[in-house]
Structures are given as C-alpha cells and as structure tokens.
Short mmCIF file of the C-alpha atoms (twelve columns), coordinates in Angstrom:
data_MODEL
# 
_entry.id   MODEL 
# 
loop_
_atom_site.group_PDB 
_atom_site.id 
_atom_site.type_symbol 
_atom_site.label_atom_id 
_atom_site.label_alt_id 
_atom_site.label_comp_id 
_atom_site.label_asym_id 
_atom_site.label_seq_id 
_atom_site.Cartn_x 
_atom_site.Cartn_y 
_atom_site.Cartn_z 
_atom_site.pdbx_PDB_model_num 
ATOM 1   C CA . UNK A 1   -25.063 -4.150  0.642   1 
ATOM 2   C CA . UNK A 2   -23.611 -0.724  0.431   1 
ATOM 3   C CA . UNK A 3   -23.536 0.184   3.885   1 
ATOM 4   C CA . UNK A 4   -21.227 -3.350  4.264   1 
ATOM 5   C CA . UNK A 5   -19.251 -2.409  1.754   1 
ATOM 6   C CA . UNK A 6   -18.376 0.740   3.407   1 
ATOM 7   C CA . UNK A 7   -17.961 -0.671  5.771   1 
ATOM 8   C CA . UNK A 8   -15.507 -2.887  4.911   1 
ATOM 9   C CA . UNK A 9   -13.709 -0.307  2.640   1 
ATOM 10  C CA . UNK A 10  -13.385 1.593   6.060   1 
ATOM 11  C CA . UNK A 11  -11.695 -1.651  8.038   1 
ATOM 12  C CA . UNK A 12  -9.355  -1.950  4.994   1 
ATOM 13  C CA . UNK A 13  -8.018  1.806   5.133   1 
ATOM 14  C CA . UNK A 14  -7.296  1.796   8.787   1 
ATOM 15  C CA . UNK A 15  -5.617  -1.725  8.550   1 
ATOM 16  C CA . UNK A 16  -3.385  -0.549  5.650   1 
ATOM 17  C CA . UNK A 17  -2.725  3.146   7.732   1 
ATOM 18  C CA . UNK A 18  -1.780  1.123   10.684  1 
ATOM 19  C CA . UNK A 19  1.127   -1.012  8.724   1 
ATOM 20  C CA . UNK A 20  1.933   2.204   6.572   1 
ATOM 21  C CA . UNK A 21  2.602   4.232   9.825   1 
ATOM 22  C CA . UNK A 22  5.283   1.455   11.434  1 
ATOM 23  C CA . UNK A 23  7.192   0.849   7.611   1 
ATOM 24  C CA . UNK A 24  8.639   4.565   7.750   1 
ATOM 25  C CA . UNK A 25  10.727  3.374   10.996  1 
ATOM 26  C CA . UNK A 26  11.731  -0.301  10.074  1 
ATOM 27  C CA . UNK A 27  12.676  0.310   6.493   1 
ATOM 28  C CA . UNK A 28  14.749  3.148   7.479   1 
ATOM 29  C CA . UNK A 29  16.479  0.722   10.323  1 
ATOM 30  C CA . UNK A 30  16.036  -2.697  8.437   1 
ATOM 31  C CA . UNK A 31  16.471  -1.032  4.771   1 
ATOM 32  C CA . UNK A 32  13.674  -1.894  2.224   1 
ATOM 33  C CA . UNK A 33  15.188  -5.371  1.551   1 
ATOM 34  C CA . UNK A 34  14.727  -6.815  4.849   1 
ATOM 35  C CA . UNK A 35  11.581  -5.113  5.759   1 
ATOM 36  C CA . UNK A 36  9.965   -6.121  2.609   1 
ATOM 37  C CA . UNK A 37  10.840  -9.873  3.145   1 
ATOM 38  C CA . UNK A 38  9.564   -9.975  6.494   1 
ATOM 39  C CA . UNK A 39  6.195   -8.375  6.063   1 
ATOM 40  C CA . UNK A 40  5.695   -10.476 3.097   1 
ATOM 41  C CA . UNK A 41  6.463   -13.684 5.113   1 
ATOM 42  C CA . UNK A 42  4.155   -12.310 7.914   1 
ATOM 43  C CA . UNK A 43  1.130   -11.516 5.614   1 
ATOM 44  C CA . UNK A 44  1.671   -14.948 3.991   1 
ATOM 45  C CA . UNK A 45  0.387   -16.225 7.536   1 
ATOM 46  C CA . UNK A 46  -2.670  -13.750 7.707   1 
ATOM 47  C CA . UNK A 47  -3.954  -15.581 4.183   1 
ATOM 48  C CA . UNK A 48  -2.854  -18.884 5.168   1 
ATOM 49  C CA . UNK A 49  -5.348  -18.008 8.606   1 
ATOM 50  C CA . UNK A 50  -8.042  -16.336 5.985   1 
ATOM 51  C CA . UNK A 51  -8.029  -19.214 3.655   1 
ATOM 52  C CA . UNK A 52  -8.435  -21.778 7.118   1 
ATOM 53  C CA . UNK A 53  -11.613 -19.242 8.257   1 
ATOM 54  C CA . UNK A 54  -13.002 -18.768 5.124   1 
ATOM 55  C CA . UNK A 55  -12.280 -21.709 3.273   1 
ATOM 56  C CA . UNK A 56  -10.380 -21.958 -0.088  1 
ATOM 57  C CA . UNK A 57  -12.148 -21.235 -3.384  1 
ATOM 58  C CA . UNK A 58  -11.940 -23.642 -6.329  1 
ATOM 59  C CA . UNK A 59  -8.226  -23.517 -8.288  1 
ATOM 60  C CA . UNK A 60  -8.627  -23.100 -12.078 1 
ATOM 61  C CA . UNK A 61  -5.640  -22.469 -14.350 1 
ATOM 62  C CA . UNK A 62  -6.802  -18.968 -14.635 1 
ATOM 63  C CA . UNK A 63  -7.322  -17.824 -11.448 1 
ATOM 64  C CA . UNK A 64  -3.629  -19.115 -10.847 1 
ATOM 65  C CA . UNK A 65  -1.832  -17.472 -13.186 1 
ATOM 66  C CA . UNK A 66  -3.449  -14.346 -12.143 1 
ATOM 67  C CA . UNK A 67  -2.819  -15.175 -8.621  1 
ATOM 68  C CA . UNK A 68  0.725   -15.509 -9.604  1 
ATOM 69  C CA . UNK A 69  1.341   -12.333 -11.833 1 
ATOM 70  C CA . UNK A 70  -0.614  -10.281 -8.853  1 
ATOM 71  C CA . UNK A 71  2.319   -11.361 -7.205  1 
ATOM 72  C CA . UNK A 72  5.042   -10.715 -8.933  1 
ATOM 73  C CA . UNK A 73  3.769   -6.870  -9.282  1 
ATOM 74  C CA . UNK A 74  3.193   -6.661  -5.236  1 
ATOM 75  C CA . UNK A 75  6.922   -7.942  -4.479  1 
ATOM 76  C CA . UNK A 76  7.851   -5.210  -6.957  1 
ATOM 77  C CA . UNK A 77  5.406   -2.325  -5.635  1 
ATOM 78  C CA . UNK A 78  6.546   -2.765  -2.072  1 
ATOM 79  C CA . UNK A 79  10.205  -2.641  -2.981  1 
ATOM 80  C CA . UNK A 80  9.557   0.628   -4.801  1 
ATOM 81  C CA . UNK A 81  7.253   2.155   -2.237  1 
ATOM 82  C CA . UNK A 82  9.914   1.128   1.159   1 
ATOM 83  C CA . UNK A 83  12.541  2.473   -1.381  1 
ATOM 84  C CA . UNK A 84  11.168  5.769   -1.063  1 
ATOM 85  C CA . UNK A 85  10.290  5.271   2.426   1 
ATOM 86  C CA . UNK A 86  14.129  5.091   3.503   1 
ATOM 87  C CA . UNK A 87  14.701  8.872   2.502   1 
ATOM 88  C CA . UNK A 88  11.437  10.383  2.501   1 
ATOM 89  C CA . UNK A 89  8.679   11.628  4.906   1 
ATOM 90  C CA . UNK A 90  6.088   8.572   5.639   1 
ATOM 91  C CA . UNK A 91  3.274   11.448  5.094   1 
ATOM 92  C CA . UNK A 92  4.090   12.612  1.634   1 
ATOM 93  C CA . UNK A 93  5.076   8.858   -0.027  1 
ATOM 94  C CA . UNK A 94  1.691   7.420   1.595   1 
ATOM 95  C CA . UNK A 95  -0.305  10.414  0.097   1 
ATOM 96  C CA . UNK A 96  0.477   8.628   -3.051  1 
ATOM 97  C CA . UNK A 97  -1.697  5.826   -2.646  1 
ATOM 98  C CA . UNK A 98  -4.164  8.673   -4.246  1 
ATOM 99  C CA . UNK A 99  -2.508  7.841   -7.742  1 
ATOM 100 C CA . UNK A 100 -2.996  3.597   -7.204  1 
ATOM 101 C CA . UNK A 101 -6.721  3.662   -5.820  1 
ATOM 102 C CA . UNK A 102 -7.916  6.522   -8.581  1 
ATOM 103 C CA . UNK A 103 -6.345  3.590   -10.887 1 
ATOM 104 C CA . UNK A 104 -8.825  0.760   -9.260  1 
ATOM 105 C CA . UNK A 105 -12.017 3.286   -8.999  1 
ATOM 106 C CA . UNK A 106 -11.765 4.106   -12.728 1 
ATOM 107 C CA . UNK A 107 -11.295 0.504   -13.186 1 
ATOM 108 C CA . UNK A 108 -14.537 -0.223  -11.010 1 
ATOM 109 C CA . UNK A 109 -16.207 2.453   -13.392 1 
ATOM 110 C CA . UNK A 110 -15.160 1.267   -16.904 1 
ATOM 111 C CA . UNK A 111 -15.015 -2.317  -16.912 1 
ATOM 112 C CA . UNK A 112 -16.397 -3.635  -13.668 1 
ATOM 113 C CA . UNK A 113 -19.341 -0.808  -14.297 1 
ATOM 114 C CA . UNK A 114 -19.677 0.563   -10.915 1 
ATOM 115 C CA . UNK A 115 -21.523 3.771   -10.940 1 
ATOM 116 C CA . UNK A 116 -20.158 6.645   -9.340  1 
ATOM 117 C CA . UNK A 117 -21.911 10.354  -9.271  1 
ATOM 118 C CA . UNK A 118 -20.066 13.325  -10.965 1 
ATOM 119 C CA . UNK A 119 -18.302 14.737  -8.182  1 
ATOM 120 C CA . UNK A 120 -16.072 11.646  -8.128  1 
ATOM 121 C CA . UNK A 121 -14.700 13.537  -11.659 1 
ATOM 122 C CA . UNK A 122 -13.797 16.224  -9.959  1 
ATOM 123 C CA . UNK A 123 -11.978 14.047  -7.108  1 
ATOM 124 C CA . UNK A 124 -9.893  12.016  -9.639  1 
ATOM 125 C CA . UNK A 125 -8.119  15.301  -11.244 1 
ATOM 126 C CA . UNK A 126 -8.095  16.194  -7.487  1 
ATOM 127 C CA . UNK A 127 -6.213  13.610  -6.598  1 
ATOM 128 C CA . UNK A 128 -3.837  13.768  -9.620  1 
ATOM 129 C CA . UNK A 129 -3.019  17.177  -9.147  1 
ATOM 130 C CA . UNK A 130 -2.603  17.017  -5.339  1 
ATOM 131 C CA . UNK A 131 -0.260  13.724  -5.672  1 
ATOM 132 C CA . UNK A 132 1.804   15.903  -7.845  1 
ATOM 133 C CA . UNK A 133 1.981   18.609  -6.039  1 
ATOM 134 C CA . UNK A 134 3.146   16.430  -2.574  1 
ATOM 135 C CA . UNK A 135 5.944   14.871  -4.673  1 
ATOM 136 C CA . UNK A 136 7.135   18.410  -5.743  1 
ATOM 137 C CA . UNK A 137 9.749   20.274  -4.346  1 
ATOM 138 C CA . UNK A 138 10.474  23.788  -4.793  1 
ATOM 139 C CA . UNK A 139 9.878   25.248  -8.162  1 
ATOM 140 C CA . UNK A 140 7.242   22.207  -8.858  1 
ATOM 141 C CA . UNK A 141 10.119  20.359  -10.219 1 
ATOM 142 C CA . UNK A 142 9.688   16.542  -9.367  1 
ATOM 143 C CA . UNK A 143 11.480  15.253  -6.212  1 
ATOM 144 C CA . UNK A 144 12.883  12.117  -7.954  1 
ATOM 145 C CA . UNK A 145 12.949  9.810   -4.522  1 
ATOM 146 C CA . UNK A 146 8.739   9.773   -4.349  1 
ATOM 147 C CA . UNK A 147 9.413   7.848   -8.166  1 
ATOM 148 C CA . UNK A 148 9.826   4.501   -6.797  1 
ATOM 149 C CA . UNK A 149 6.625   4.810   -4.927  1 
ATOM 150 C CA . UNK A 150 5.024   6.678   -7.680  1 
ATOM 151 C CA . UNK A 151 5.751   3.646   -10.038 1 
ATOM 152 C CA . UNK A 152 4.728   1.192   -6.787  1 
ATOM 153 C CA . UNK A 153 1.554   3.517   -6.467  1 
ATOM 154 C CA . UNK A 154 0.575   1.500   -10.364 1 
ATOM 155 C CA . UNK A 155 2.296   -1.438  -9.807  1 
ATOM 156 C CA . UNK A 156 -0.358  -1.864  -6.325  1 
ATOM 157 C CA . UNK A 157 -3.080  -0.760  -8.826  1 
ATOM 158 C CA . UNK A 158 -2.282  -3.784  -11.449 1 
ATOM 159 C CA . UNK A 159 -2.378  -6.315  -8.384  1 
ATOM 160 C CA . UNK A 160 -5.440  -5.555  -7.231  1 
ATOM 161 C CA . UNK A 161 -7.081  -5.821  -10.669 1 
ATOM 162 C CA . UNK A 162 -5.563  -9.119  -11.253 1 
ATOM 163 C CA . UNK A 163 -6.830  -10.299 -7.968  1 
ATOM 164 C CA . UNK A 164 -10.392 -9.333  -8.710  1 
ATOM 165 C CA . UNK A 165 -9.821  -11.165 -11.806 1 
ATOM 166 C CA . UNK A 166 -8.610  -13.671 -10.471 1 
ATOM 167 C CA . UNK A 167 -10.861 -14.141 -7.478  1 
ATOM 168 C CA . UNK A 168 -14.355 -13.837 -10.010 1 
ATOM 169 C CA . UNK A 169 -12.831 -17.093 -11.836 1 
ATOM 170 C CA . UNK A 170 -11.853 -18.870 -8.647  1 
ATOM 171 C CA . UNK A 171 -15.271 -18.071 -6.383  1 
ATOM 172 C CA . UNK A 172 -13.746 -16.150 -3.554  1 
ATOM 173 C CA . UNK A 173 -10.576 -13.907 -2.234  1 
ATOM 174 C CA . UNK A 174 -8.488  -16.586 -0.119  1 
ATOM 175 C CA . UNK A 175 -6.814  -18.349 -2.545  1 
ATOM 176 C CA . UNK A 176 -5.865  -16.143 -4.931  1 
ATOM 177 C CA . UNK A 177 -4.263  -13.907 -1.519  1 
ATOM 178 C CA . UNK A 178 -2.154  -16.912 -0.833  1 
ATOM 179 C CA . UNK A 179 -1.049  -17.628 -4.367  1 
ATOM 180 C CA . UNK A 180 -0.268  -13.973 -4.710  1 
ATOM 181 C CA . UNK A 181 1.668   -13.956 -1.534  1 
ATOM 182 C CA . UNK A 182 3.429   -17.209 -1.628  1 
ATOM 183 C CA . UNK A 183 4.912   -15.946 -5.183  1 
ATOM 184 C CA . UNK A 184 5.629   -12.472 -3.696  1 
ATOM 185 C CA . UNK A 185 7.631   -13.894 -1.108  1 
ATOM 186 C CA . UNK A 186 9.688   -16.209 -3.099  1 
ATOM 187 C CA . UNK A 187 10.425  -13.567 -5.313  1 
ATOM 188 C CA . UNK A 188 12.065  -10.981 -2.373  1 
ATOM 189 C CA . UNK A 189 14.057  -14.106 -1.044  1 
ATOM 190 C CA . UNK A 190 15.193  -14.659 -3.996  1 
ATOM 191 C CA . UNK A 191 15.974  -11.214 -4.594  1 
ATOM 192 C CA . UNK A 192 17.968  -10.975 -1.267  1 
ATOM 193 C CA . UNK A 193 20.079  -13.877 -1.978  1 
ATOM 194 C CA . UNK A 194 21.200  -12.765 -5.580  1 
ATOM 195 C CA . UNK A 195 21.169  -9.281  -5.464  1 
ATOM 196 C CA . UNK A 196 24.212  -6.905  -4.980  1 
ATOM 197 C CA . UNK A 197 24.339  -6.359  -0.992  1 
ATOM 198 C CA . UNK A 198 22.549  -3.241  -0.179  1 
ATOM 199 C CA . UNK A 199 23.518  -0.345  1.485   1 
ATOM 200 C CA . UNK A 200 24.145  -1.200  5.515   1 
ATOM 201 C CA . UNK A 201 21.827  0.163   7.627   1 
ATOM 202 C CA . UNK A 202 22.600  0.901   11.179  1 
ATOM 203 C CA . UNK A 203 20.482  -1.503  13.575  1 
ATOM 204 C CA . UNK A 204 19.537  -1.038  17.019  1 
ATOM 205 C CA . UNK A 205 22.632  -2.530  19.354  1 
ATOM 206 C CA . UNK A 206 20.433  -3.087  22.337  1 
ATOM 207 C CA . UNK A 207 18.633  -6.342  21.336  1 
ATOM 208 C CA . UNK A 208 15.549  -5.607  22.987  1 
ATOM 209 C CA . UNK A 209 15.208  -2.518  20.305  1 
ATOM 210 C CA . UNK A 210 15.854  -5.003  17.727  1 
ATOM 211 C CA . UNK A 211 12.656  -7.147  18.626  1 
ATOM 212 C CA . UNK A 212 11.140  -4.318  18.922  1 
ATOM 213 C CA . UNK A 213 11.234  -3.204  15.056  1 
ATOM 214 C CA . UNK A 214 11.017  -7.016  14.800  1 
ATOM 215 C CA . UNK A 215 7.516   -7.002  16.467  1 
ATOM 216 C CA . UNK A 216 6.423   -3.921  14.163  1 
ATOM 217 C CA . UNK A 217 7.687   -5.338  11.154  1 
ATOM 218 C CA . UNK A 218 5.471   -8.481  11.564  1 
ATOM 219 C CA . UNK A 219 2.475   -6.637  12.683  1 
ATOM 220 C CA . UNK A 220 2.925   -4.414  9.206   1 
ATOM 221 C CA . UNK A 221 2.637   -7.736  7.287   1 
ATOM 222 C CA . UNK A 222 -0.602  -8.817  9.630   1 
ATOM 223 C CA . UNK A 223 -1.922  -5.529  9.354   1 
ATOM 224 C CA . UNK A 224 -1.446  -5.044  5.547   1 
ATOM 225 C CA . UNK A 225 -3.047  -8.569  5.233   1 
ATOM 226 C CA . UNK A 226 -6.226  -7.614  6.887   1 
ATOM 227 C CA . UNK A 227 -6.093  -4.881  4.569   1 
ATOM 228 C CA . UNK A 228 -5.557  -6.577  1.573   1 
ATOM 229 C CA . UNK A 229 -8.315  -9.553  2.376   1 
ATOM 230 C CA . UNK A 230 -10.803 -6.593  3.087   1 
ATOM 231 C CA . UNK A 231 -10.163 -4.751  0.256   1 
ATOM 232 C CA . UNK A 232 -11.132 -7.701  -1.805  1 
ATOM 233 C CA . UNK A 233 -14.080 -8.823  -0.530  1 
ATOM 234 C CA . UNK A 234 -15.146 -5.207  -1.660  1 
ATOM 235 C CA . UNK A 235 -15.420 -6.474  -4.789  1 
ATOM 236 C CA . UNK A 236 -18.048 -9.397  -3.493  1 
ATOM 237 C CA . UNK A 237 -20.445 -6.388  -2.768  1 
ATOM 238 C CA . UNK A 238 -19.568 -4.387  -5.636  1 
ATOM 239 C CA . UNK A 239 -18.256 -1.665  -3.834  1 
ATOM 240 C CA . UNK A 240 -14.525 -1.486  -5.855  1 
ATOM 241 C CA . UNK A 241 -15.132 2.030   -7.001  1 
ATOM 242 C CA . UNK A 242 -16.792 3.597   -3.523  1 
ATOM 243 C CA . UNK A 243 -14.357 1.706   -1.509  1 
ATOM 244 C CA . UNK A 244 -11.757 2.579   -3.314  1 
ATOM 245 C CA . UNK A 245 -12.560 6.519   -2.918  1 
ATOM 246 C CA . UNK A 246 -12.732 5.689   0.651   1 
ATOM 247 C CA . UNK A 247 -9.461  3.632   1.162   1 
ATOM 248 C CA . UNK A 248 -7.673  6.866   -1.039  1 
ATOM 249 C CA . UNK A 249 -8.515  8.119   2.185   1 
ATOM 250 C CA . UNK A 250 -5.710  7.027   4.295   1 
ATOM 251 C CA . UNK A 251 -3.470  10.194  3.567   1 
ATOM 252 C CA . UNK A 252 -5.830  12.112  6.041   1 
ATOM 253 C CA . UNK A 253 -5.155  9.791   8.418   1 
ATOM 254 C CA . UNK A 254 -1.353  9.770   7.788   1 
ATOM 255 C CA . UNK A 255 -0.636  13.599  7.568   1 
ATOM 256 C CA . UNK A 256 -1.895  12.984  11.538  1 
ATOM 257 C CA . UNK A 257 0.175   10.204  12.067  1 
ATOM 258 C CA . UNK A 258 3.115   11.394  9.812   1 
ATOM 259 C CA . UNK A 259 3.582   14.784  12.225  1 
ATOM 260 C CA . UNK A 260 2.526   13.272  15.555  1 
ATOM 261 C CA . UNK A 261 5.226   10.277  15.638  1 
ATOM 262 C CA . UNK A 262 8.534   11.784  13.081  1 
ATOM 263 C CA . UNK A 263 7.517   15.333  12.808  1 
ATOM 264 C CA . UNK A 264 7.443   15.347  9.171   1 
ATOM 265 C CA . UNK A 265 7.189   18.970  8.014   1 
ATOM 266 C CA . UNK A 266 5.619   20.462  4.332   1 
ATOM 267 C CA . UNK A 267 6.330   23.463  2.402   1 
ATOM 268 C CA . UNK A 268 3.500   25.612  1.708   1 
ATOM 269 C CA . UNK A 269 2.331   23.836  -1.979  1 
ATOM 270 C CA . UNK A 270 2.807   20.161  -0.208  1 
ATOM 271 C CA . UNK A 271 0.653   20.890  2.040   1 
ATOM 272 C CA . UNK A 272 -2.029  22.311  -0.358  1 
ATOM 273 C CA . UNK A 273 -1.234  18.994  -2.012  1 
ATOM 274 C CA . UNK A 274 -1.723  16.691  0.543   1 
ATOM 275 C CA . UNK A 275 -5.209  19.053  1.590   1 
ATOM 276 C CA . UNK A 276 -6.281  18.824  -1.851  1 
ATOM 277 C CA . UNK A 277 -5.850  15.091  -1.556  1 
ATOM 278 C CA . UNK A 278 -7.811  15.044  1.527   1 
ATOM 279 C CA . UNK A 279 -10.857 17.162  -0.181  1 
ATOM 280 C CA . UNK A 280 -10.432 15.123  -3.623  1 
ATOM 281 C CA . UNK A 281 -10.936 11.509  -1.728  1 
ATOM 282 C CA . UNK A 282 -14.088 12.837  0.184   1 
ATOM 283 C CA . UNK A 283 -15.913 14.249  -3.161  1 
ATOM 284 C CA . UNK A 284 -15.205 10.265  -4.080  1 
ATOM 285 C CA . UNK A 285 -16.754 9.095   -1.471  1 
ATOM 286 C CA . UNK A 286 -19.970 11.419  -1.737  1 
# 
C-alpha cells in the first residue's frame, strides 16, 4: 500500500510543479486576480470530471462545511502565493511549499498517527531553516514580497487538513474537491467584481500570445487539479506524512525549471537555502 502511495505522492508533485512552473508567466501578464479566477474555474472542471470517474461520496452536513471552509482558505492561499509570484522569482516563492507540506506531515504524525523515522526531525528544522533562508535577502533580513506566499504556504496547509477531514466523514475525495472548488471560485469572482481595480498589467497585443497564456492558464488549473485529487487519495492509503515529504519535493524540481525557462538567479545563502531544502525533503522521504 506504500509503494501506491508513493506513488501517488510522486504523480501529485509533478502535477502541482507543472502548473507552478506556467503561474510565474501568466500572473505576471494576467496579474494574480485574473490568473487566480481562471485556474480556479479550470480546476473546478478537473473535479467535476473526478467526481463523474470516481463517483461522488455520500454528503453529510459535516463533510460540507468542511468542504466549504477548505475553500474559502484555497481562494485566499492562491491570491497570496500569485501575489508574490508577480514580483518574485518562481524558484524561490515555490521553495516555500516546504513551510505548507512540513505543516500536513506533522499533522499526519500527531493526529492522523502516521509514523515517520527520526531523520524526518531533522528534515522538518531543515526545511524551516532553508525556507527562511530563500526568503532572505541580504543581511538575513526578510524580503517582505515572499509574505503573501509565506502566509498562502499555511493557508494551503489548513485546506488540505480540512479536506482530509472532510473526505473521512463523506467516504471519498470527489466531493469534498468540488465543494471546495465551487466555493473557491465564487469567492475570487466575487472578489473581482467588488474589489478596488488592480494594478494594469500589460497583455500580449498579438492575440495569438493572448491564447497562448490563455491555454497555460487553464492547463495550471487542470494540472493543479490532478494534483490536488492525488494528493488526497494519499490519505486513503495512509501515506499523508510520507507523501507529504515527497510532494515538499517539488522545489528540486523548480530550482531546474526556475533557471532553465526565466533565468532566475540566487545569492550565495538562497541558494544554500533552497539546497538545504532539497536535502531536508529527501531525509523525509527516507
């Protein structure tokens, strides 16, 4: 059952680095607003495909009002984290992710009682210490742009454990997905229409470029779905705490991604960050 659940904790980190590495580009074009809306919309569709696959679980008031406060905390987590996004290096901000899935393994340790050897100790102050070290600039003082996603790195963290929740009280992960992401999106609309108008971002004027971060921003939301519906089943095989460790892993992947497609560049301590990052996430995993 564990060599699924690896498995599956392995399909959900490449799904989530493959909508993290397009949301640099379209939330610096689209601005987070806009990008947020329209990956929320798309991943709506994934569940609504999930729940058609898989079949929807049983609806009790519990697993509903879970369902619904997971949402609320993913609009808000992905308007923090694509706030960051806009200004700062895709790389460093999606190193974060460190800070929400050390959250969900000590969660899978204390109260789901997932067992995890001693190294993973020494991978959680790892990670801790590396995550503050990437969102450091010089002099270790605290770059205050990586706060939103900081404070979206938790807010992803309280989602997931409400899903969990919610999905051992409803029987299974598709309902509770589409609950969670047909409150999410009604929240950003709503947020769009009442908000102050935010700052104007320059779009493509050739309209083919504009489908084309149309087309990416849709494929974030189907991506991140995948991701999402993965990560959950996780918790069918009792695997939250090891998959966890081994979705943390996605920085690794994104320093790679990060300097390949916008040439992101560290100083000398962000990069021992992000490597101690790297090493913490693989002592989870052992």
């Amino acid at each position: 059952m564990l060599d699924i659940g690896l498995a599956v904790a392995f399909g959900s980190m490449l799904s989530f680095a493959a909508s993290d590495v397009m949301a640099k580009r379209v939330s610096s074009k689209f601005g987070s607003r806009r990008a947020n809306a329209l990956m929320l919309a798309s991943n709506l569709m994934v569940m609504l495909a999930a729940g058609a696959l898989l079949g929807i679980s049983k609806a009790t008031p519990l697993s509903i009002i879970l369902s619904a406060a997971s949402g609320i905390s993913y609009a808000i987590a992905y308007f923090l984290v694509y706030k960051s996004l806009e200004t700062q290096q895709v790389s460093s901000t999606i190193s974060l992710v460190g800070i929400e899935y050390v959250l969900l393994t000590l969660f899978g340790i204390s109260v789901l009682g997932e067992a995890v050897s001693y190294l993973a100790v020494v991978g959680i102050i790892g990670v801790f210490i590396g995550s503050f070290l990437v969102t450091s600039s010089r002099g270790l003082k605290i770059n205050r742009h990586y706060l939103p996603a900081i404070m979206g790195m938790v807010a992803f963290a309280m989602t997931y454990i409400l899903l969990i929740f919610a999905q051992q009280d409803s029987g299974g992960p598709a309902l509770p997905l589409i609950i969670n992401r047909i409150f999410a999106v009604s929240i950003t609309i709503a947020y769009l229409r009442y908000s102050r108008p935010a700052a104007q971002h320059h779009l493509p004027e050739h309209p083919r470029h504009r489908r084309q971060l149309m087309t990416m921003n849709v494929l974030m939301g189907v991506f991140n779905g995948l991701g999402s519906l993965l990560y959950l089943i996780l918790a069918q095989y009792g695997a939250v705490a090891v998959g966890s460790a081994i979705v943390a892993s996605e920085p690794a992947l994104m320093v790679f991604l990060g300097s390949l497609l916008y040439r992101d560049r560290f100083s000398r301590h962000q990069f021992f960050g992000i490597s101690l990052v790297i090493i913490s996430t693989i002592l989870l995993s052992l």
